[in-house]
Amino acid sequence: MSDSPAAPPVRLRPEIAALPAYKQGRHADAAAYKLSSNENPFAPLPGVLAAIAAADDINRYPDAAATRLRQALAGRWDVEVDAVHVAAGSVSILSQLLSAVAGPGDEIVYAWRSFEAYPLLVTVTGAASVTVPVSAEGRHDLDAMAAAVGERTRAVLVCSPNNPTGPAVHRDELEAFLARVPADVLVVLDEAYAEFVTDPRAVDGLSGLPYRDRANVVVLRTFSKAYGLAGLRIGYAIGDPRVLDAARSTAIPLSVTGHAEVAALASLECEDQLLERVHALARRRDELAQALRDAGWRVPDAQGNFVWLAAGEQTMDVAAAFDAGGIVVRPFAGDGIRISVGEEESVEKVVRIAASVVENLPPEHEGRALAWGK
Ligand SMILES: *Cc1c(COP(=O)(O)O)cnc(C)c1O
C-alpha cells in the first residue's frame, strides 16, 4: 500500500472526504505523564467501581431513557426530568443538537480557537462554521459573536471555560450577549469544566440559570472531567424539554450503557468526595499557572483543568521538548499548547521544561510575559 490516501471506494460527500482523519491525544509511554486530554488523574472511587461491577445484566439492553440518572440529575438541579437529557458524552449531545437545528445553507457561530470538536461536528451537519477569534487573553469576544449572528445562524456555541485557552465567560458578558441573540437561535453553553471554575465573575449555567428564562439556551455538562468517567462516555444537558426532545429525536438509540448510567449515579452519591479532588486539582492548576508565569510564560486565566501556552510558531518545537522530558501535551500547530493538570509529581517536571524552553523564544514572542510588559 502506498502512503498517500487512496480514493475512497464509494462516493462521499465532498466536505466529509476533505476532513482529516480523527487524531486522539497521544497515549503516553509507561514513563510519561499523559497531560494531553484533560483527563482526571485520580483513580476511580471504590464505590463507583463497585457499582459498575454489580451491573452484570449486560445481556440486556440498557434503559434507553436513562430514567434513573435523569431523575437524579433533575433532583440535583431542581428541574423537571424532561429538562434533562443524557447521552454518551456531552459531545454526543452537541452533535444531536446541531443536527436538529442546522443543515446545508445554515451557519453556526463559535469562538476560535476553541474545542477542536466544534468544526468537525458543524461540517458533518452540512452547515458552515462562522468563527470569531478569541482575544489575546484567550477570552470569547461575545460582542463580535453577537454581531456575527445573522439570518442563517441556527446555533451559537459558547465554551466556558474555553478549551484550550482557559478563561471563563463572565455573567454580565453572557447576559448582554443573550439579550442580542434572537430568541429562536439555539445557544449552547458548553460547561465541560464548570466544576473547576473559581473565578467569582464566571457564568454558572445551572446556578445563574440563564436557561430558566431563556428557552433557547441549553447547558452541557459531563461526567468525563471532574467526575473522572471519561472512559465510560456519559454527559448531560439541561434545557427546555422541547429543545431536548429534538436532540433525543436525532440520537442513536441505546447509546448510553447501563455501566455508564450506574457509574454516574454512584458518582452523584459520592459527589462531595469527588469535588474535594476537583478543588485539589483547581489549586494545583493555580500553582502550575503561577509557576509558569514566574518562569516567563504569559499564561491566560486558567479556569478548567488545563493551562495554555501561546507558543505560536514554536509550538511543535516546544511540544517536542515536553515529549523528550516525558510529558505528553496537546499541541495545536502554529498556535499553542494545552497542558492538563495531572498527577502532583508532573507539575514540577512541566515547570522545569517550560522554564528551559521559554528562554529560546524571541523576546517579543507572544507567549512570553516579557512581550506584555509583565
Ligand atoms: C471534554 C469536553 C467535552 C466533553 O466531552 P465528553 O467526554 O463527550 O462528555 C465537551 N466540551 C468540551 C469543551 C470539552 O473539552
mmCIF file of C-alpha atoms and ligand atoms in Angstrom:
data_model
loop_
_atom_site.group_PDB
_atom_site.id
_atom_site.type_symbol
_atom_site.label_atom_id
_atom_site.label_comp_id
_atom_site.label_asym_id
_atom_site.label_seq_id
_atom_site.Cartn_x
_atom_site.Cartn_y
_atom_site.Cartn_z
ATOM 1 C CA MET A 1 0.000 0.000 0.000
ATOM 2 C CA SER A 2 1.175 3.497 -0.692
ATOM 3 C CA ASP A 3 1.261 6.234 1.950
ATOM 4 C CA SER A 4 -0.935 8.621 0.018
ATOM 5 C CA PRO A 5 -4.587 8.133 0.879
ATOM 6 C CA ALA A 6 -6.300 6.186 -1.888
ATOM 7 C CA ALA A 7 -9.577 7.471 -3.276
ATOM 8 C CA PRO A 8 -12.482 6.070 -1.248
ATOM 9 C CA PRO A 9 -14.319 3.128 -2.879
ATOM 10 C CA VAL A 10 -17.728 4.804 -2.576
ATOM 11 C CA ARG A 11 -18.904 8.322 -3.362
ATOM 12 C CA LEU A 12 -18.623 10.539 -0.290
ATOM 13 C CA ARG A 13 -19.985 13.986 0.458
ATOM 14 C CA PRO A 14 -17.060 16.212 -0.584
ATOM 15 C CA GLU A 15 -16.963 18.073 2.756
ATOM 16 C CA ILE A 16 -16.650 14.742 4.577
ATOM 17 C CA ALA A 17 -13.974 13.415 2.205
ATOM 18 C CA ALA A 18 -11.962 16.578 2.881
ATOM 19 C CA LEU A 19 -11.929 16.044 6.669
ATOM 20 C CA PRO A 20 -8.637 14.963 8.235
ATOM 21 C CA ALA A 21 -8.822 11.573 9.991
ATOM 22 C CA TYR A 22 -9.511 11.863 13.741
ATOM 23 C CA LYS A 23 -6.377 12.145 15.866
ATOM 24 C CA GLN A 24 -6.618 11.410 19.554
ATOM 25 C CA GLY A 25 -4.391 12.970 22.225
ATOM 26 C CA ARG A 26 -1.420 10.589 22.119
ATOM 27 C CA HIS A 27 -1.189 7.679 24.521
ATOM 28 C CA ALA A 28 1.711 8.018 26.904
ATOM 29 C CA ASP A 29 4.628 5.629 27.342
ATOM 30 C CA ALA A 30 4.731 3.995 30.742
ATOM 31 C CA ALA A 31 7.313 6.527 31.911
ATOM 32 C CA ALA A 32 5.461 9.580 30.655
ATOM 33 C CA TYR A 33 2.676 11.703 32.091
ATOM 34 C CA LYS A 34 -0.291 11.960 29.743
ATOM 35 C CA LEU A 35 -1.379 15.577 30.023
ATOM 36 C CA SER A 36 -2.931 15.785 26.567
ATOM 37 C CA SER A 37 -6.655 15.046 27.039
ATOM 38 C CA ASN A 38 -7.770 16.910 30.173
ATOM 39 C CA GLU A 39 -8.480 13.646 31.948
ATOM 40 C CA ASN A 40 -8.820 13.303 35.703
ATOM 41 C CA PRO A 41 -5.571 11.863 37.127
ATOM 42 C CA PHE A 42 -7.282 10.306 40.168
ATOM 43 C CA ALA A 43 -8.239 6.615 40.092
ATOM 44 C CA PRO A 44 -11.987 5.916 40.271
ATOM 45 C CA LEU A 45 -13.504 5.763 43.774
ATOM 46 C CA PRO A 46 -14.151 2.244 45.124
ATOM 47 C CA GLY A 47 -17.898 2.920 45.355
ATOM 48 C CA VAL A 48 -18.036 3.758 41.663
ATOM 49 C CA LEU A 49 -16.066 0.672 40.690
ATOM 50 C CA ALA A 50 -18.331 -1.477 42.874
ATOM 51 C CA ALA A 51 -21.456 -0.090 41.200
ATOM 52 C CA ILE A 52 -20.010 -0.923 37.786
ATOM 53 C CA ALA A 53 -19.035 -4.433 38.874
ATOM 54 C CA ALA A 54 -22.518 -5.045 40.265
ATOM 55 C CA ALA A 55 -24.177 -4.153 36.951
ATOM 56 C CA ASP A 56 -23.897 -7.638 35.448
ATOM 57 C CA ASP A 57 -27.005 -7.789 33.222
ATOM 58 C CA ILE A 58 -25.095 -6.985 30.056
ATOM 59 C CA ASN A 59 -27.125 -9.477 28.052
ATOM 60 C CA ARG A 60 -29.954 -6.901 28.287
ATOM 61 C CA TYR A 61 -30.244 -3.538 26.565
ATOM 62 C CA PRO A 62 -29.887 -0.520 28.843
ATOM 63 C CA ASP A 63 -32.769 1.803 29.717
ATOM 64 C CA ALA A 64 -32.944 3.930 26.567
ATOM 65 C CA ALA A 65 -34.175 6.943 28.527
ATOM 66 C CA ALA A 66 -31.569 6.634 31.333
ATOM 67 C CA THR A 67 -34.508 7.344 33.633
ATOM 68 C CA ARG A 68 -32.819 6.808 36.996
ATOM 69 C CA LEU A 69 -29.933 9.111 36.160
ATOM 70 C CA ARG A 70 -32.206 11.765 34.689
ATOM 71 C CA GLN A 71 -34.334 11.658 37.833
ATOM 72 C CA ALA A 72 -31.240 12.037 39.997
ATOM 73 C CA LEU A 73 -29.961 14.952 37.921
ATOM 74 C CA ALA A 74 -33.391 16.584 37.876
ATOM 75 C CA GLY A 75 -33.359 16.446 41.684
ATOM 76 C CA ARG A 76 -29.785 17.679 41.819
ATOM 77 C CA TRP A 77 -30.569 20.747 39.695
ATOM 78 C CA ASP A 78 -34.201 21.260 40.676
ATOM 79 C CA VAL A 79 -35.681 20.868 37.186
ATOM 80 C CA GLU A 80 -38.253 18.532 35.650
ATOM 81 C CA VAL A 81 -36.996 15.184 34.371
ATOM 82 C CA ASP A 82 -37.712 16.124 30.745
ATOM 83 C CA ALA A 83 -35.409 19.135 31.141
ATOM 84 C CA VAL A 84 -32.537 16.642 31.452
ATOM 85 C CA HIS A 85 -31.039 14.736 28.538
ATOM 86 C CA VAL A 86 -28.288 12.131 28.906
ATOM 87 C CA ALA A 87 -26.042 10.797 26.139
ATOM 88 C CA ALA A 88 -22.740 9.026 25.548
ATOM 89 C CA GLY A 89 -20.654 12.104 26.346
ATOM 90 C CA SER A 90 -21.671 15.728 26.071
ATOM 91 C CA VAL A 91 -20.034 15.817 22.640
ATOM 92 C CA SER A 92 -22.786 13.425 21.504
ATOM 93 C CA ILE A 93 -25.418 15.834 22.791
ATOM 94 C CA LEU A 94 -23.785 18.675 20.927
ATOM 95 C CA SER A 95 -23.844 16.605 17.756
ATOM 96 C CA GLN A 96 -27.525 15.777 18.292
ATOM 97 C CA LEU A 97 -28.461 19.404 18.910
ATOM 98 C CA LEU A 98 -26.556 20.636 15.876
ATOM 99 C CA SER A 99 -28.119 18.103 13.562
ATOM 100 C CA ALA A 100 -31.525 19.042 14.970
ATOM 101 C CA VAL A 101 -31.100 22.740 14.142
ATOM 102 C CA ALA A 102 -28.711 23.068 11.203
ATOM 103 C CA GLY A 103 -28.136 21.743 7.711
ATOM 104 C CA PRO A 104 -26.722 22.891 4.373
ATOM 105 C CA GLY A 105 -27.061 26.659 3.926
ATOM 106 C CA ASP A 106 -27.153 27.340 7.680
ATOM 107 C CA GLU A 107 -24.425 28.814 9.876
ATOM 108 C CA ILE A 108 -23.121 28.023 13.333
ATOM 109 C CA VAL A 109 -21.144 30.662 15.220
ATOM 110 C CA TYR A 110 -18.400 29.894 17.740
ATOM 111 C CA ALA A 111 -15.166 31.303 19.084
ATOM 112 C CA TRP A 112 -11.807 30.195 17.764
ATOM 113 C CA ARG A 113 -9.584 28.767 18.989
ATOM 114 C CA SER A 114 -11.985 26.674 21.000
ATOM 115 C CA PHE A 115 -12.900 22.997 21.341
ATOM 116 C CA GLU A 116 -11.474 21.045 18.413
ATOM 117 C CA ALA A 117 -14.680 19.007 18.013
ATOM 118 C CA TYR A 118 -16.727 22.070 17.018
ATOM 119 C CA PRO A 119 -15.585 22.494 13.379
ATOM 120 C CA LEU A 120 -15.926 18.771 12.801
ATOM 121 C CA LEU A 121 -19.452 18.490 14.196
ATOM 122 C CA VAL A 122 -20.561 21.540 12.235
ATOM 123 C CA THR A 123 -19.141 20.173 8.984
ATOM 124 C CA VAL A 124 -20.947 16.884 9.481
ATOM 125 C CA THR A 125 -24.314 18.714 9.673
ATOM 126 C CA GLY A 126 -23.618 20.325 6.300
ATOM 127 C CA ALA A 127 -23.796 23.815 7.839
ATOM 128 C CA ALA A 128 -20.973 26.362 7.681
ATOM 129 C CA SER A 129 -18.758 27.431 10.585
ATOM 130 C CA VAL A 130 -18.554 31.140 11.366
ATOM 131 C CA THR A 131 -15.635 31.615 13.739
ATOM 132 C CA VAL A 132 -14.867 34.665 15.854
ATOM 133 C CA PRO A 133 -11.281 34.975 17.133
ATOM 134 C CA VAL A 134 -10.730 34.850 20.892
ATOM 135 C CA SER A 135 -8.924 37.869 22.358
ATOM 136 C CA ALA A 136 -5.189 37.920 23.060
ATOM 137 C CA GLU A 137 -6.113 36.784 26.592
ATOM 138 C CA GLY A 138 -7.907 33.750 25.135
ATOM 139 C CA ARG A 139 -11.352 35.113 26.022
ATOM 140 C CA HIS A 140 -14.549 34.881 23.976
ATOM 141 C CA ASP A 141 -15.350 38.152 22.191
ATOM 142 C CA LEU A 142 -19.094 37.965 22.807
ATOM 143 C CA ASP A 143 -19.763 41.369 21.237
ATOM 144 C CA ALA A 144 -18.242 40.198 17.984
ATOM 145 C CA MET A 145 -20.024 36.853 18.298
ATOM 146 C CA ALA A 146 -23.396 38.589 18.692
ATOM 147 C CA ALA A 147 -22.538 40.711 15.652
ATOM 148 C CA ALA A 148 -21.751 37.544 13.675
ATOM 149 C CA VAL A 149 -25.267 36.185 14.203
ATOM 150 C CA GLY A 150 -27.331 36.646 11.058
ATOM 151 C CA GLU A 151 -30.305 35.342 9.076
ATOM 152 C CA ARG A 152 -28.654 31.971 8.520
ATOM 153 C CA THR A 153 -27.416 31.409 12.072
ATOM 154 C CA ARG A 154 -29.033 28.397 13.728
ATOM 155 C CA ALA A 155 -26.772 27.998 16.752
ATOM 156 C CA VAL A 156 -24.050 29.739 18.742
ATOM 157 C CA LEU A 157 -21.594 27.699 20.809
ATOM 158 C CA VAL A 158 -20.192 29.295 23.945
ATOM 159 C CA CYS A 159 -17.424 27.319 25.653
ATOM 160 C CA SER A 160 -16.844 28.322 29.275
ATOM 161 C CA PRO A 161 -14.166 27.818 30.453
ATOM 162 C CA ASN A 162 -12.792 27.846 26.944
ATOM 163 C CA ASN A 163 -10.911 24.714 25.909
ATOM 164 C CA PRO A 164 -7.983 25.133 25.210
ATOM 165 C CA THR A 165 -7.224 28.741 26.214
ATOM 166 C CA GLY A 166 -8.685 28.636 29.743
ATOM 167 C CA PRO A 167 -10.751 31.740 30.693
ATOM 168 C CA ALA A 168 -14.432 31.512 31.644
ATOM 169 C CA VAL A 169 -17.146 33.746 30.208
ATOM 170 C CA HIS A 170 -18.409 36.302 32.728
ATOM 171 C CA ARG A 171 -22.071 36.520 33.778
ATOM 172 C CA ASP A 172 -22.508 40.123 32.654
ATOM 173 C CA GLU A 173 -20.944 39.360 29.262
ATOM 174 C CA LEU A 174 -23.273 36.412 28.710
ATOM 175 C CA GLU A 175 -26.336 38.399 29.801
ATOM 176 C CA ALA A 176 -25.542 41.186 27.327
ATOM 177 C CA PHE A 177 -24.870 38.603 24.635
ATOM 178 C CA LEU A 178 -28.113 36.673 25.186
ATOM 179 C CA ALA A 179 -30.081 39.921 25.021
ATOM 180 C CA ARG A 180 -28.753 40.425 21.487
ATOM 181 C CA VAL A 181 -29.247 36.885 20.118
ATOM 182 C CA PRO A 182 -32.680 36.209 18.553
ATOM 183 C CA ALA A 183 -34.814 34.050 20.849
ATOM 184 C CA ASP A 184 -35.187 31.366 18.162
ATOM 185 C CA VAL A 185 -31.441 30.780 17.757
ATOM 186 C CA LEU A 186 -30.044 27.946 19.887
ATOM 187 C CA VAL A 187 -27.285 28.948 22.307
ATOM 188 C CA VAL A 188 -25.245 26.019 23.625
ATOM 189 C CA LEU A 189 -23.333 26.781 26.802
ATOM 190 C CA ASP A 190 -20.639 24.095 26.891
ATOM 191 C CA GLU A 191 -19.565 23.843 30.524
ATOM 192 C CA ALA A 192 -17.454 20.678 30.440
ATOM 193 C CA TYR A 193 -15.134 22.182 33.072
ATOM 194 C CA ALA A 194 -17.690 24.046 35.221
ATOM 195 C CA GLU A 195 -16.700 22.248 38.421
ATOM 196 C CA PHE A 196 -13.128 23.589 38.205
ATOM 197 C CA VAL A 197 -14.121 27.261 37.921
ATOM 198 C CA THR A 198 -13.017 29.568 40.749
ATOM 199 C CA ASP A 199 -13.477 32.987 39.071
ATOM 200 C CA PRO A 200 -16.378 34.591 41.010
ATOM 201 C CA ARG A 201 -17.497 36.551 37.905
ATOM 202 C CA ALA A 202 -17.821 33.398 35.800
ATOM 203 C CA VAL A 203 -21.081 32.159 34.358
ATOM 204 C CA ASP A 204 -22.582 29.111 36.019
ATOM 205 C CA GLY A 205 -25.239 27.945 33.611
ATOM 206 C CA LEU A 206 -27.032 25.848 36.217
ATOM 207 C CA SER A 207 -26.958 28.198 39.191
ATOM 208 C CA GLY A 208 -27.133 31.554 37.431
ATOM 209 C CA LEU A 209 -29.805 29.728 35.411
ATOM 210 C CA PRO A 210 -29.809 31.591 32.097
ATOM 211 C CA TYR A 211 -31.802 28.753 30.567
ATOM 212 C CA ARG A 212 -34.702 29.103 33.004
ATOM 213 C CA ASP A 213 -35.805 32.367 31.436
ATOM 214 C CA ARG A 214 -34.376 31.673 28.006
ATOM 215 C CA ALA A 215 -35.759 28.601 26.298
ATOM 216 C CA ASN A 216 -33.085 28.848 23.568
ATOM 217 C CA VAL A 217 -30.179 28.168 25.974
ATOM 218 C CA VAL A 218 -29.009 24.593 26.589
ATOM 219 C CA VAL A 219 -26.299 23.889 29.162
ATOM 220 C CA LEU A 220 -23.939 20.940 28.585
ATOM 221 C CA ARG A 221 -22.168 19.158 31.426
ATOM 222 C CA THR A 222 -20.127 15.972 31.503
ATOM 223 C CA PHE A 223 -19.011 13.210 33.845
ATOM 224 C CA SER A 224 -15.766 12.900 31.857
ATOM 225 C CA LYS A 225 -13.617 15.541 33.507
ATOM 226 C CA ALA A 226 -14.428 16.472 37.121
ATOM 227 C CA TYR A 227 -16.090 13.118 37.836
ATOM 228 C CA GLY A 228 -13.380 11.031 36.179
ATOM 229 C CA LEU A 229 -15.608 8.890 33.937
ATOM 230 C CA ALA A 230 -14.097 9.800 30.539
ATOM 231 C CA GLY A 231 -13.708 6.137 29.622
ATOM 232 C CA LEU A 232 -17.388 5.342 30.154
ATOM 233 C CA ARG A 233 -18.770 8.147 27.926
ATOM 234 C CA ILE A 234 -21.550 9.935 29.734
ATOM 235 C CA GLY A 235 -22.669 13.553 29.757
ATOM 236 C CA TYR A 236 -25.880 15.526 30.067
ATOM 237 C CA ALA A 237 -27.755 18.606 29.022
ATOM 238 C CA ILE A 238 -30.178 20.799 30.945
ATOM 239 C CA GLY A 239 -32.571 22.882 28.898
ATOM 240 C CA ASP A 240 -36.065 23.387 27.611
ATOM 241 C CA PRO A 241 -37.751 19.970 27.199
ATOM 242 C CA ARG A 242 -38.922 20.912 23.674
ATOM 243 C CA VAL A 243 -35.374 21.622 22.575
ATOM 244 C CA LEU A 244 -34.063 18.492 24.276
ATOM 245 C CA ASP A 245 -36.821 16.437 22.619
ATOM 246 C CA ALA A 246 -35.330 17.467 19.284
ATOM 247 C CA ALA A 247 -31.925 16.243 20.441
ATOM 248 C CA ARG A 248 -33.500 12.984 21.622
ATOM 249 C CA SER A 249 -35.081 12.580 18.180
ATOM 250 C CA THR A 250 -31.704 12.693 16.435
ATOM 251 C CA ALA A 251 -29.907 10.454 18.976
ATOM 252 C CA ILE A 252 -28.739 6.958 18.126
ATOM 253 C CA PRO A 253 -30.934 4.863 20.426
ATOM 254 C CA LEU A 254 -29.451 2.960 23.384
ATOM 255 C CA SER A 255 -26.017 4.606 23.237
ATOM 256 C CA VAL A 256 -25.780 5.169 26.988
ATOM 257 C CA THR A 257 -24.689 1.890 28.540
ATOM 258 C CA GLY A 258 -26.018 0.610 31.845
ATOM 259 C CA HIS A 259 -22.475 0.738 33.225
ATOM 260 C CA ALA A 260 -22.152 4.404 32.389
ATOM 261 C CA GLU A 261 -25.504 5.152 33.995
ATOM 262 C CA VAL A 262 -24.773 3.327 37.266
ATOM 263 C CA ALA A 263 -21.297 4.858 37.438
ATOM 264 C CA ALA A 264 -22.780 8.334 37.041
ATOM 265 C CA LEU A 265 -25.394 7.598 39.717
ATOM 266 C CA ALA A 266 -22.717 6.308 42.089
ATOM 267 C CA SER A 267 -20.629 9.416 41.345
ATOM 268 C CA LEU A 268 -23.508 11.685 42.315
ATOM 269 C CA GLU A 269 -23.750 9.765 45.574
ATOM 270 C CA CYS A 270 -20.116 10.419 46.433
ATOM 271 C CA GLU A 271 -20.074 13.861 44.878
ATOM 272 C CA ASP A 272 -18.559 15.572 47.938
ATOM 273 C CA GLN A 273 -15.542 13.294 47.797
ATOM 274 C CA LEU A 274 -15.167 13.851 44.049
ATOM 275 C CA LEU A 275 -15.475 17.604 44.389
ATOM 276 C CA GLU A 276 -12.716 17.607 47.019
ATOM 277 C CA ARG A 277 -10.475 16.155 44.329
ATOM 278 C CA VAL A 278 -11.674 18.800 41.911
ATOM 279 C CA HIS A 279 -10.762 21.523 44.386
ATOM 280 C CA ALA A 280 -7.322 19.970 44.846
ATOM 281 C CA LEU A 281 -6.875 19.986 41.049
ATOM 282 C CA ALA A 282 -8.009 23.616 40.837
ATOM 283 C CA ARG A 283 -5.416 24.582 43.470
ATOM 284 C CA ARG A 284 -2.771 22.590 41.579
ATOM 285 C CA ARG A 285 -3.809 24.391 38.383
ATOM 286 C CA ASP A 286 -3.379 27.796 40.023
ATOM 287 C CA GLU A 287 0.066 26.809 41.317
ATOM 288 C CA LEU A 288 1.062 25.474 37.911
ATOM 289 C CA ALA A 289 -0.147 28.613 36.098
ATOM 290 C CA GLN A 290 1.668 30.864 38.567
ATOM 291 C CA ALA A 291 4.895 28.855 38.311
ATOM 292 C CA LEU A 292 4.729 29.072 34.509
ATOM 293 C CA ARG A 293 4.223 32.838 34.718
ATOM 294 C CA ASP A 294 7.138 33.118 37.131
ATOM 295 C CA ALA A 295 9.204 31.164 34.610
ATOM 296 C CA GLY A 296 8.466 33.809 31.962
ATOM 297 C CA TRP A 297 5.404 32.479 30.129
ATOM 298 C CA ARG A 298 2.266 34.525 29.606
ATOM 299 C CA VAL A 299 -0.491 32.169 30.756
ATOM 300 C CA PRO A 300 -4.128 33.203 30.228
ATOM 301 C CA ASP A 301 -6.501 32.929 33.181
ATOM 302 C CA ALA A 302 -6.925 29.169 33.666
ATOM 303 C CA GLN A 303 -10.396 28.104 34.879
ATOM 304 C CA GLY A 304 -10.507 24.491 33.658
ATOM 305 C CA ASN A 305 -8.155 21.605 34.495
ATOM 306 C CA PHE A 306 -5.559 22.771 31.969
ATOM 307 C CA VAL A 307 -3.255 25.671 31.123
ATOM 308 C CA TRP A 308 -2.410 27.264 27.778
ATOM 309 C CA LEU A 309 0.975 28.288 26.451
ATOM 310 C CA ALA A 310 0.734 30.512 23.376
ATOM 311 C CA ALA A 311 3.846 29.034 21.775
ATOM 312 C CA GLY A 312 2.827 30.269 18.284
ATOM 313 C CA GLU A 313 5.226 29.315 15.505
ATOM 314 C CA GLN A 314 7.390 27.460 18.040
ATOM 315 C CA THR A 315 4.547 25.171 19.144
ATOM 316 C CA MET A 316 5.838 21.932 17.657
ATOM 317 C CA ASP A 317 9.385 22.550 18.944
ATOM 318 C CA VAL A 318 8.127 23.300 22.428
ATOM 319 C CA ALA A 319 5.884 20.219 22.345
ATOM 320 C CA ALA A 320 8.880 18.113 21.305
ATOM 321 C CA ALA A 321 10.811 19.380 24.338
ATOM 322 C CA PHE A 322 7.957 18.293 26.617
ATOM 323 C CA ASP A 323 7.805 14.967 24.837
ATOM 324 C CA ALA A 324 11.521 14.379 25.316
ATOM 325 C CA GLY A 325 11.048 15.151 29.013
ATOM 326 C CA GLY A 326 8.313 12.545 29.442
ATOM 327 C CA ILE A 327 5.339 14.923 29.312
ATOM 328 C CA VAL A 328 2.711 14.334 26.613
ATOM 329 C CA VAL A 329 0.974 17.649 25.880
ATOM 330 C CA ARG A 330 -1.613 18.685 23.291
ATOM 331 C CA PRO A 331 -0.060 20.947 20.644
ATOM 332 C CA PHE A 332 -2.107 22.930 18.136
ATOM 333 C CA ALA A 333 0.432 23.653 15.393
ATOM 334 C CA GLY A 334 1.135 27.342 14.861
ATOM 335 C CA ASP A 335 -0.969 28.332 17.843
ATOM 336 C CA GLY A 336 -0.145 26.900 21.237
ATOM 337 C CA ILE A 337 -0.001 24.053 23.705
ATOM 338 C CA ARG A 338 -2.599 22.829 26.151
ATOM 339 C CA ILE A 339 -1.286 21.075 29.250
ATOM 340 C CA SER A 340 -3.702 19.237 31.534
ATOM 341 C CA VAL A 341 -3.367 19.422 35.295
ATOM 342 C CA GLY A 342 -2.330 15.885 36.139
ATOM 343 C CA GLU A 343 -0.517 13.959 38.825
ATOM 344 C CA GLU A 344 1.113 16.044 41.543
ATOM 345 C CA GLU A 345 4.579 14.810 40.546
ATOM 346 C CA SER A 346 4.075 16.002 36.976
ATOM 347 C CA VAL A 347 3.843 19.680 37.944
ATOM 348 C CA GLU A 348 7.497 20.214 38.775
ATOM 349 C CA LYS A 349 8.550 18.464 35.566
ATOM 350 C CA VAL A 350 6.230 20.607 33.456
ATOM 351 C CA VAL A 351 7.536 23.796 35.033
ATOM 352 C CA ARG A 352 11.177 22.751 34.639
ATOM 353 C CA ILE A 353 10.756 22.023 30.915
ATOM 354 C CA ALA A 354 8.649 25.146 30.329
ATOM 355 C CA ALA A 355 11.281 27.296 32.059
ATOM 356 C CA SER A 356 14.047 25.876 29.888
ATOM 357 C CA VAL A 357 12.233 26.389 26.574
ATOM 358 C CA VAL A 358 10.897 29.896 27.213
ATOM 359 C CA GLU A 359 14.459 31.205 27.050
ATOM 360 C CA ASN A 360 14.698 30.071 23.422
ATOM 361 C CA LEU A 361 11.731 32.164 22.326
ATOM 362 C CA PRO A 362 12.413 35.598 20.840
ATOM 363 C CA PRO A 363 11.998 38.377 23.466
ATOM 364 C CA GLU A 364 8.938 39.801 21.705
ATOM 365 C CA HIS A 365 7.243 36.383 21.355
ATOM 366 C CA GLU A 366 3.522 36.476 22.200
ATOM 367 C CA GLY A 367 3.924 33.574 24.621
ATOM 368 C CA ARG A 368 6.423 35.470 26.756
ATOM 369 C CA ALA A 369 5.378 37.581 29.696
ATOM 370 C CA LEU A 370 8.209 39.934 28.680
ATOM 371 C CA ALA A 371 6.396 40.937 25.499
ATOM 372 C CA TRP A 372 3.406 42.082 27.569
ATOM 373 C CA GLY A 373 5.358 44.254 29.953
ATOM 374 C CA LYS A 374 4.745 41.814 32.794
HETATM 375 C C1 LIG B 1 -14.034 17.291 27.153
HETATM 376 C C2 LIG B 1 -15.006 18.245 26.590
HETATM 377 C C3 LIG B 1 -16.334 17.896 26.396
HETATM 378 C C4 LIG B 1 -16.934 16.624 26.878
HETATM 379 O O1 LIG B 1 -16.652 15.519 26.342
HETATM 380 P P1 LIG B 1 -17.466 14.184 26.636
HETATM 381 O O2 LIG B 1 -16.416 13.270 27.139
HETATM 382 O O3 LIG B 1 -18.040 13.843 25.327
HETATM 383 O O4 LIG B 1 -18.535 14.457 27.649
HETATM 384 C C5 LIG B 1 -17.207 18.825 25.881
HETATM 385 N N1 LIG B 1 -16.809 20.048 25.602
HETATM 386 C C6 LIG B 1 -15.543 20.445 25.806
HETATM 387 C C7 LIG B 1 -15.161 21.844 25.510
HETATM 388 C C8 LIG B 1 -14.601 19.545 26.289
HETATM 389 O O5 LIG B 1 -13.341 19.945 26.457
#
